[in-house]
Amino acid sequence: MSISLDGHYAQPGDPLDMGWVMPYAVTDVARDHLASLWAPATTALLGRVNAEGFLSFWPTVIGMEGADPRDEGFARWLVDTDKVVLSSTLGEAPWERTAIIDKPTAEVVADLKATEGGDILVLSSASIIKALLAADQVDRLALTVFPVFLGGGPRLFDDGLPAAQWALASQAAGEHGTLALVYDRVR
């Protein structure tokens, strides 16, 4: 999940405008961070809005002239991996290897964890991450912190989350002061 230095994941007024992320998302540290997350994952978990955005853009990167190999690798992984989209409005999946599920987030993740496979990667879907944090079902939290203050907008960490301990698993700093942080849940 990408967040600003003042703790927001989206700008005030337009949560879909991710223009503030772009100067930092193309840095080496951000690209390497994403590559470290998708490589062990066998399932992508997305909300409907992120699914529509990710799955309309990323497949176009495959074979794109001048595309960074890390971006193309992520695009290929996203196309080829199993995807679960949580939605109460989509009737069927317009994307291959995708299941649409209309159930509570915590229940879906418990079902996915009960199956064999690799990591379940939630791709920047704040509503899913927030629900899983509230249910204490996040095993690993990966953040890319960008050195900007958005001055408002939605926050990833709402008041009232269960008390929890986290251990820093990895950290990297890069261009423009971008930080890639990975925390593991201490149980």
PDB file of C-alpha atoms in Angstrom:
ATOM      1  CA  MET A   1       0.000   0.000   0.000  1.00  0.00           C
ATOM      2  CA  SER A   2       1.281   3.435  -0.873  1.00  0.00           C
ATOM      3  CA  ILE A   3       0.873   6.104   1.763  1.00  0.00           C
ATOM      4  CA  SER A   4       1.949   9.697   2.177  1.00  0.00           C
ATOM      5  CA  LEU A   5       4.240  10.805   4.968  1.00  0.00           C
ATOM      6  CA  ASP A   6       1.204  12.216   6.782  1.00  0.00           C
ATOM      7  CA  GLY A   7      -0.541   8.819   6.640  1.00  0.00           C
ATOM      8  CA  HIS A   8      -3.017   9.141   3.773  1.00  0.00           C
ATOM      9  CA  TYR A   9      -3.483   6.730   0.871  1.00  0.00           C
ATOM     10  CA  ALA A  10      -5.484   9.131  -1.293  1.00  0.00           C
ATOM     11  CA  GLN A  11      -5.898  12.849  -1.751  1.00  0.00           C
ATOM     12  CA  PRO A  12      -8.839  14.691  -0.256  1.00  0.00           C
ATOM     13  CA  GLY A  13     -11.779  15.046  -2.602  1.00  0.00           C
ATOM     14  CA  ASP A  14     -10.766  12.452  -5.205  1.00  0.00           C
ATOM     15  CA  PRO A  15      -9.677   9.079  -3.795  1.00  0.00           C
ATOM     16  CA  LEU A  16      -9.236   7.673  -7.308  1.00  0.00           C
ATOM     17  CA  ASP A  17      -6.637  10.272  -8.364  1.00  0.00           C
ATOM     18  CA  MET A  18      -3.299   8.602  -7.747  1.00  0.00           C
ATOM     19  CA  GLY A  19      -1.286  11.228  -9.628  1.00  0.00           C
ATOM     20  CA  TRP A  20       0.557  12.098  -6.417  1.00  0.00           C
ATOM     21  CA  VAL A  21       2.053   8.569  -6.387  1.00  0.00           C
ATOM     22  CA  MET A  22       3.477   8.509  -9.907  1.00  0.00           C
ATOM     23  CA  PRO A  23       6.739  10.434  -9.399  1.00  0.00           C
ATOM     24  CA  TYR A  24       7.661   7.953  -6.668  1.00  0.00           C
ATOM     25  CA  ALA A  25       6.132   4.700  -7.936  1.00  0.00           C
ATOM     26  CA  VAL A  26       8.617   4.562 -10.811  1.00  0.00           C
ATOM     27  CA  THR A  27      11.677   4.703  -8.551  1.00  0.00           C
ATOM     28  CA  ASP A  28      13.950   1.688  -8.225  1.00  0.00           C
ATOM     29  CA  VAL A  29      13.079   1.182  -4.567  1.00  0.00           C
ATOM     30  CA  ALA A  30       9.318   1.178  -5.272  1.00  0.00           C
ATOM     31  CA  ARG A  31       9.661  -1.177  -8.257  1.00  0.00           C
ATOM     32  CA  ASP A  32      11.984  -3.550  -6.378  1.00  0.00           C
ATOM     33  CA  HIS A  33       9.623  -3.492  -3.396  1.00  0.00           C
ATOM     34  CA  LEU A  34       6.650  -4.493  -5.544  1.00  0.00           C
ATOM     35  CA  ALA A  35       8.681  -7.263  -7.208  1.00  0.00           C
ATOM     36  CA  SER A  36       9.570  -8.705  -3.800  1.00  0.00           C
ATOM     37  CA  LEU A  37       5.869  -8.847  -2.916  1.00  0.00           C
ATOM     38  CA  TRP A  38       4.355 -10.440  -6.014  1.00  0.00           C
ATOM     39  CA  ALA A  39       7.048 -13.063  -6.600  1.00  0.00           C
ATOM     40  CA  PRO A  40       5.967 -15.409  -3.729  1.00  0.00           C
ATOM     41  CA  ALA A  41       2.235 -14.716  -4.131  1.00  0.00           C
ATOM     42  CA  THR A  42      -0.123 -17.103  -5.886  1.00  0.00           C
ATOM     43  CA  THR A  43      -3.309 -15.101  -5.370  1.00  0.00           C
ATOM     44  CA  ALA A  44      -4.124 -11.439  -5.930  1.00  0.00           C
ATOM     45  CA  LEU A  45      -6.958 -10.063  -3.802  1.00  0.00           C
ATOM     46  CA  LEU A  46      -8.567  -6.851  -5.005  1.00  0.00           C
ATOM     47  CA  GLY A  47     -11.619  -4.724  -4.508  1.00  0.00           C
ATOM     48  CA  ARG A  48     -13.730  -3.975  -7.574  1.00  0.00           C
ATOM     49  CA  VAL A  49     -12.394  -0.449  -8.158  1.00  0.00           C
ATOM     50  CA  ASN A  50      -8.756  -1.526  -7.985  1.00  0.00           C
ATOM     51  CA  ALA A  51      -9.469  -4.600 -10.100  1.00  0.00           C
ATOM     52  CA  GLU A  52     -10.952  -2.438 -12.830  1.00  0.00           C
ATOM     53  CA  GLY A  53      -7.965  -0.079 -12.720  1.00  0.00           C
ATOM     54  CA  PHE A  54      -5.207  -2.669 -12.381  1.00  0.00           C
ATOM     55  CA  LEU A  55      -6.652  -5.120 -14.891  1.00  0.00           C
ATOM     56  CA  SER A  56      -7.315  -2.501 -17.531  1.00  0.00           C
ATOM     57  CA  PHE A  57      -3.822  -0.997 -17.298  1.00  0.00           C
ATOM     58  CA  TRP A  58      -1.257  -3.648 -16.374  1.00  0.00           C
ATOM     59  CA  PRO A  59      -1.842  -6.126 -19.216  1.00  0.00           C
ATOM     60  CA  THR A  60      -1.030  -3.295 -21.655  1.00  0.00           C
ATOM     61  CA  VAL A  61       2.492  -3.108 -20.185  1.00  0.00           C
ATOM     62  CA  ILE A  62       3.359  -6.578 -21.509  1.00  0.00           C
ATOM     63  CA  GLY A  63       5.455  -6.043 -24.625  1.00  0.00           C
ATOM     64  CA  MET A  64       5.273  -2.256 -24.300  1.00  0.00           C
ATOM     65  CA  GLU A  65       8.280  -0.565 -25.846  1.00  0.00           C
ATOM     66  CA  GLY A  66      10.600   0.788 -23.149  1.00  0.00           C
ATOM     67  CA  ALA A  67       8.731  -0.893 -20.279  1.00  0.00           C
ATOM     68  CA  ASP A  68      10.826  -1.533 -17.195  1.00  0.00           C
ATOM     69  CA  PRO A  69      11.369  -5.318 -16.881  1.00  0.00           C
ATOM     70  CA  ARG A  70      10.078  -5.207 -13.269  1.00  0.00           C
ATOM     71  CA  ASP A  71       6.845  -3.599 -14.456  1.00  0.00           C
ATOM     72  CA  GLU A  72       6.476  -6.139 -17.231  1.00  0.00           C
ATOM     73  CA  GLY A  73       7.160  -8.955 -14.749  1.00  0.00           C
ATOM     74  CA  PHE A  74       4.410  -7.678 -12.473  1.00  0.00           C
ATOM     75  CA  ALA A  75       2.038  -7.340 -15.420  1.00  0.00           C
ATOM     76  CA  ARG A  76       2.683 -10.942 -16.492  1.00  0.00           C
ATOM     77  CA  TRP A  77       2.228 -12.169 -12.919  1.00  0.00           C
ATOM     78  CA  LEU A  78      -1.062 -10.278 -12.605  1.00  0.00           C
ATOM     79  CA  VAL A  79      -2.419 -11.747 -15.823  1.00  0.00           C
ATOM     80  CA  ASP A  80      -1.268 -15.291 -14.995  1.00  0.00           C
ATOM     81  CA  THR A  81      -2.125 -15.489 -11.290  1.00  0.00           C
ATOM     82  CA  ASP A  82      -5.427 -16.353  -9.678  1.00  0.00           C
ATOM     83  CA  LYS A  83      -7.376 -13.228  -8.824  1.00  0.00           C
ATOM     84  CA  VAL A  84     -10.153 -12.832  -6.282  1.00  0.00           C
ATOM     85  CA  VAL A  85     -12.222  -9.679  -6.584  1.00  0.00           C
ATOM     86  CA  LEU A  86     -14.483  -8.736  -3.705  1.00  0.00           C
ATOM     87  CA  SER A  87     -17.577  -7.096  -5.118  1.00  0.00           C
ATOM     88  CA  SER A  88     -21.287  -6.880  -4.497  1.00  0.00           C
ATOM     89  CA  THR A  89     -21.897  -5.229  -7.882  1.00  0.00           C
ATOM     90  CA  LEU A  90     -20.002  -7.343 -10.430  1.00  0.00           C
ATOM     91  CA  GLY A  91     -21.944 -10.348 -11.651  1.00  0.00           C
ATOM     92  CA  GLU A  92     -19.148 -12.036 -13.545  1.00  0.00           C
ATOM     93  CA  ALA A  93     -15.456 -11.528 -14.111  1.00  0.00           C
ATOM     94  CA  PRO A  94     -14.401  -9.902 -17.358  1.00  0.00           C
ATOM     95  CA  TRP A  95     -10.825 -11.092 -16.662  1.00  0.00           C
ATOM     96  CA  GLU A  96      -9.297 -14.547 -16.978  1.00  0.00           C
ATOM     97  CA  ARG A  97      -8.431 -16.521 -13.837  1.00  0.00           C
ATOM     98  CA  THR A  98     -10.695 -14.309 -11.737  1.00  0.00           C
ATOM     99  CA  ALA A  99     -13.367 -15.188  -9.204  1.00  0.00           C
ATOM    100  CA  ILE A 100     -15.887 -12.579  -8.069  1.00  0.00           C
ATOM    101  CA  ILE A 101     -16.936 -13.093  -4.462  1.00  0.00           C
ATOM    102  CA  ASP A 102     -19.596 -11.217  -2.509  1.00  0.00           C
ATOM    103  CA  LYS A 103     -18.797 -12.231   1.066  1.00  0.00           C
ATOM    104  CA  PRO A 104     -17.210 -10.493   4.054  1.00  0.00           C
ATOM    105  CA  THR A 105     -13.491  -9.871   3.560  1.00  0.00           C
ATOM    106  CA  ALA A 106     -12.372 -11.755   6.670  1.00  0.00           C
ATOM    107  CA  GLU A 107     -14.386 -14.829   5.628  1.00  0.00           C
ATOM    108  CA  VAL A 108     -12.915 -14.806   2.111  1.00  0.00           C
ATOM    109  CA  VAL A 109      -9.360 -14.548   3.429  1.00  0.00           C
ATOM    110  CA  ALA A 110      -9.930 -17.319   5.977  1.00  0.00           C
ATOM    111  CA  ASP A 111     -11.144 -19.548   3.116  1.00  0.00           C
ATOM    112  CA  LEU A 112      -8.137 -18.625   0.956  1.00  0.00           C
ATOM    113  CA  LYS A 113      -5.691 -19.286   3.801  1.00  0.00           C
ATOM    114  CA  ALA A 114      -7.199 -22.755   4.253  1.00  0.00           C
ATOM    115  CA  THR A 115      -6.164 -23.723   0.715  1.00  0.00           C
ATOM    116  CA  GLU A 116      -2.669 -24.652  -0.355  1.00  0.00           C
ATOM    117  CA  GLY A 117      -0.687 -22.033  -2.191  1.00  0.00           C
ATOM    118  CA  GLY A 118       1.624 -19.105  -1.771  1.00  0.00           C
ATOM    119  CA  ASP A 119       1.017 -15.679  -0.362  1.00  0.00           C
ATOM    120  CA  ILE A 120      -2.220 -13.778  -0.822  1.00  0.00           C
ATOM    121  CA  LEU A 121      -1.318 -10.289  -2.024  1.00  0.00           C
ATOM    122  CA  VAL A 122      -3.798  -7.482  -1.515  1.00  0.00           C
ATOM    123  CA  LEU A 123      -3.096  -4.945  -4.238  1.00  0.00           C
ATOM    124  CA  SER A 124      -3.603  -1.446  -2.824  1.00  0.00           C
ATOM    125  CA  SER A 125      -7.256  -2.066  -1.992  1.00  0.00           C
ATOM    126  CA  ALA A 126      -7.595   0.044   1.145  1.00  0.00           C
ATOM    127  CA  SER A 127     -11.072  -1.225   2.031  1.00  0.00           C
ATOM    128  CA  ILE A 128      -9.782  -4.806   2.056  1.00  0.00           C
ATOM    129  CA  ILE A 129      -6.630  -3.976   4.007  1.00  0.00           C
ATOM    130  CA  LYS A 130      -8.625  -1.973   6.554  1.00  0.00           C
ATOM    131  CA  ALA A 131     -11.113  -4.834   7.047  1.00  0.00           C
ATOM    132  CA  LEU A 132      -8.283  -7.343   7.473  1.00  0.00           C
ATOM    133  CA  LEU A 133      -6.432  -5.099   9.936  1.00  0.00           C
ATOM    134  CA  ALA A 134      -9.644  -4.711  11.959  1.00  0.00           C
ATOM    135  CA  ALA A 135     -10.041  -8.519  11.991  1.00  0.00           C
ATOM    136  CA  ASP A 136      -6.325  -9.002  12.863  1.00  0.00           C
ATOM    137  CA  GLN A 137      -5.839 -11.131   9.736  1.00  0.00           C
ATOM    138  CA  VAL A 138      -2.821  -9.373   8.233  1.00  0.00           C
ATOM    139  CA  ASP A 139       0.376 -11.416   8.530  1.00  0.00           C
ATOM    140  CA  ARG A 140       2.612  -9.026   6.603  1.00  0.00           C
ATOM    141  CA  LEU A 141       2.169  -5.325   5.985  1.00  0.00           C
ATOM    142  CA  ALA A 142       4.082  -3.808   3.064  1.00  0.00           C
ATOM    143  CA  LEU A 143       4.119  -0.034   2.801  1.00  0.00           C
ATOM    144  CA  THR A 144       5.706   2.322   0.352  1.00  0.00           C
ATOM    145  CA  VAL A 145       5.949   5.695   2.047  1.00  0.00           C
ATOM    146  CA  PHE A 146       6.254   8.677  -0.250  1.00  0.00           C
ATOM    147  CA  PRO A 147       7.694  11.967   1.055  1.00  0.00           C
ATOM    148  CA  VAL A 148       4.655  14.154   0.535  1.00  0.00           C
ATOM    149  CA  PHE A 149       1.976  15.559   2.803  1.00  0.00           C
ATOM    150  CA  LEU A 150      -1.459  15.243   1.250  1.00  0.00           C
ATOM    151  CA  GLY A 151      -2.968  17.384   3.985  1.00  0.00           C
ATOM    152  CA  GLY A 152      -6.096  15.255   4.219  1.00  0.00           C
ATOM    153  CA  GLY A 153      -7.925  12.366   2.659  1.00  0.00           C
ATOM    154  CA  PRO A 154      -8.590   8.839   3.852  1.00  0.00           C
ATOM    155  CA  ARG A 155      -6.156   7.151   6.216  1.00  0.00           C
ATOM    156  CA  LEU A 156      -5.126   3.518   6.157  1.00  0.00           C
ATOM    157  CA  PHE A 157      -4.894   3.161   9.930  1.00  0.00           C
ATOM    158  CA  ASP A 158      -8.175   4.104  11.546  1.00  0.00           C
ATOM    159  CA  ASP A 159      -8.628   4.532  15.279  1.00  0.00           C
ATOM    160  CA  GLY A 160      -9.927   1.431  17.028  1.00  0.00           C
ATOM    161  CA  LEU A 161      -7.694  -1.178  15.383  1.00  0.00           C
ATOM    162  CA  PRO A 162      -6.806  -4.124  17.641  1.00  0.00           C
ATOM    163  CA  ALA A 163      -3.563  -3.609  19.557  1.00  0.00           C
ATOM    164  CA  ALA A 164      -0.783  -5.490  17.757  1.00  0.00           C
ATOM    165  CA  GLN A 165       2.973  -5.879  17.660  1.00  0.00           C
ATOM    166  CA  TRP A 166       4.845  -5.749  14.354  1.00  0.00           C
ATOM    167  CA  ALA A 167       8.478  -6.577  13.536  1.00  0.00           C
ATOM    168  CA  LEU A 168      10.371  -4.821  10.764  1.00  0.00           C
ATOM    169  CA  ALA A 169      11.226  -7.519   8.191  1.00  0.00           C
ATOM    170  CA  SER A 170      12.858  -5.301   5.563  1.00  0.00           C
ATOM    171  CA  GLN A 171      13.491  -1.703   4.728  1.00  0.00           C
ATOM    172  CA  ALA A 172      14.885   0.212   1.795  1.00  0.00           C
ATOM    173  CA  ALA A 173      15.268   3.888   1.050  1.00  0.00           C
ATOM    174  CA  GLY A 174      15.485   5.288  -2.423  1.00  0.00           C
ATOM    175  CA  GLU A 175      15.239   8.253  -4.712  1.00  0.00           C
ATOM    176  CA  HIS A 176      13.302  11.280  -3.500  1.00  0.00           C
ATOM    177  CA  GLY A 177      13.206   9.797   0.020  1.00  0.00           C
ATOM    178  CA  THR A 178      10.879   6.933  -0.889  1.00  0.00           C
ATOM    179  CA  LEU A 179      10.778   4.230   1.796  1.00  0.00           C
ATOM    180  CA  ALA A 180       9.820   0.603   1.247  1.00  0.00           C
ATOM    181  CA  LEU A 181       8.912  -1.039   4.558  1.00  0.00           C
ATOM    182  CA  VAL A 182       7.754  -4.560   5.330  1.00  0.00           C
ATOM    183  CA  TYR A 183       6.434  -5.508   8.767  1.00  0.00           C
ATOM    184  CA  ASP A 184       5.514  -8.994   9.952  1.00  0.00           C
ATOM    185  CA  ARG A 185       2.777  -9.488  12.526  1.00  0.00           C
ATOM    186  CA  VAL A 186       4.155 -10.786  15.825  1.00  0.00           C
ATOM    187  CA  ARG A 187       1.759 -13.371  17.232  1.00  0.00           C
TER     188      ARG A 187
END
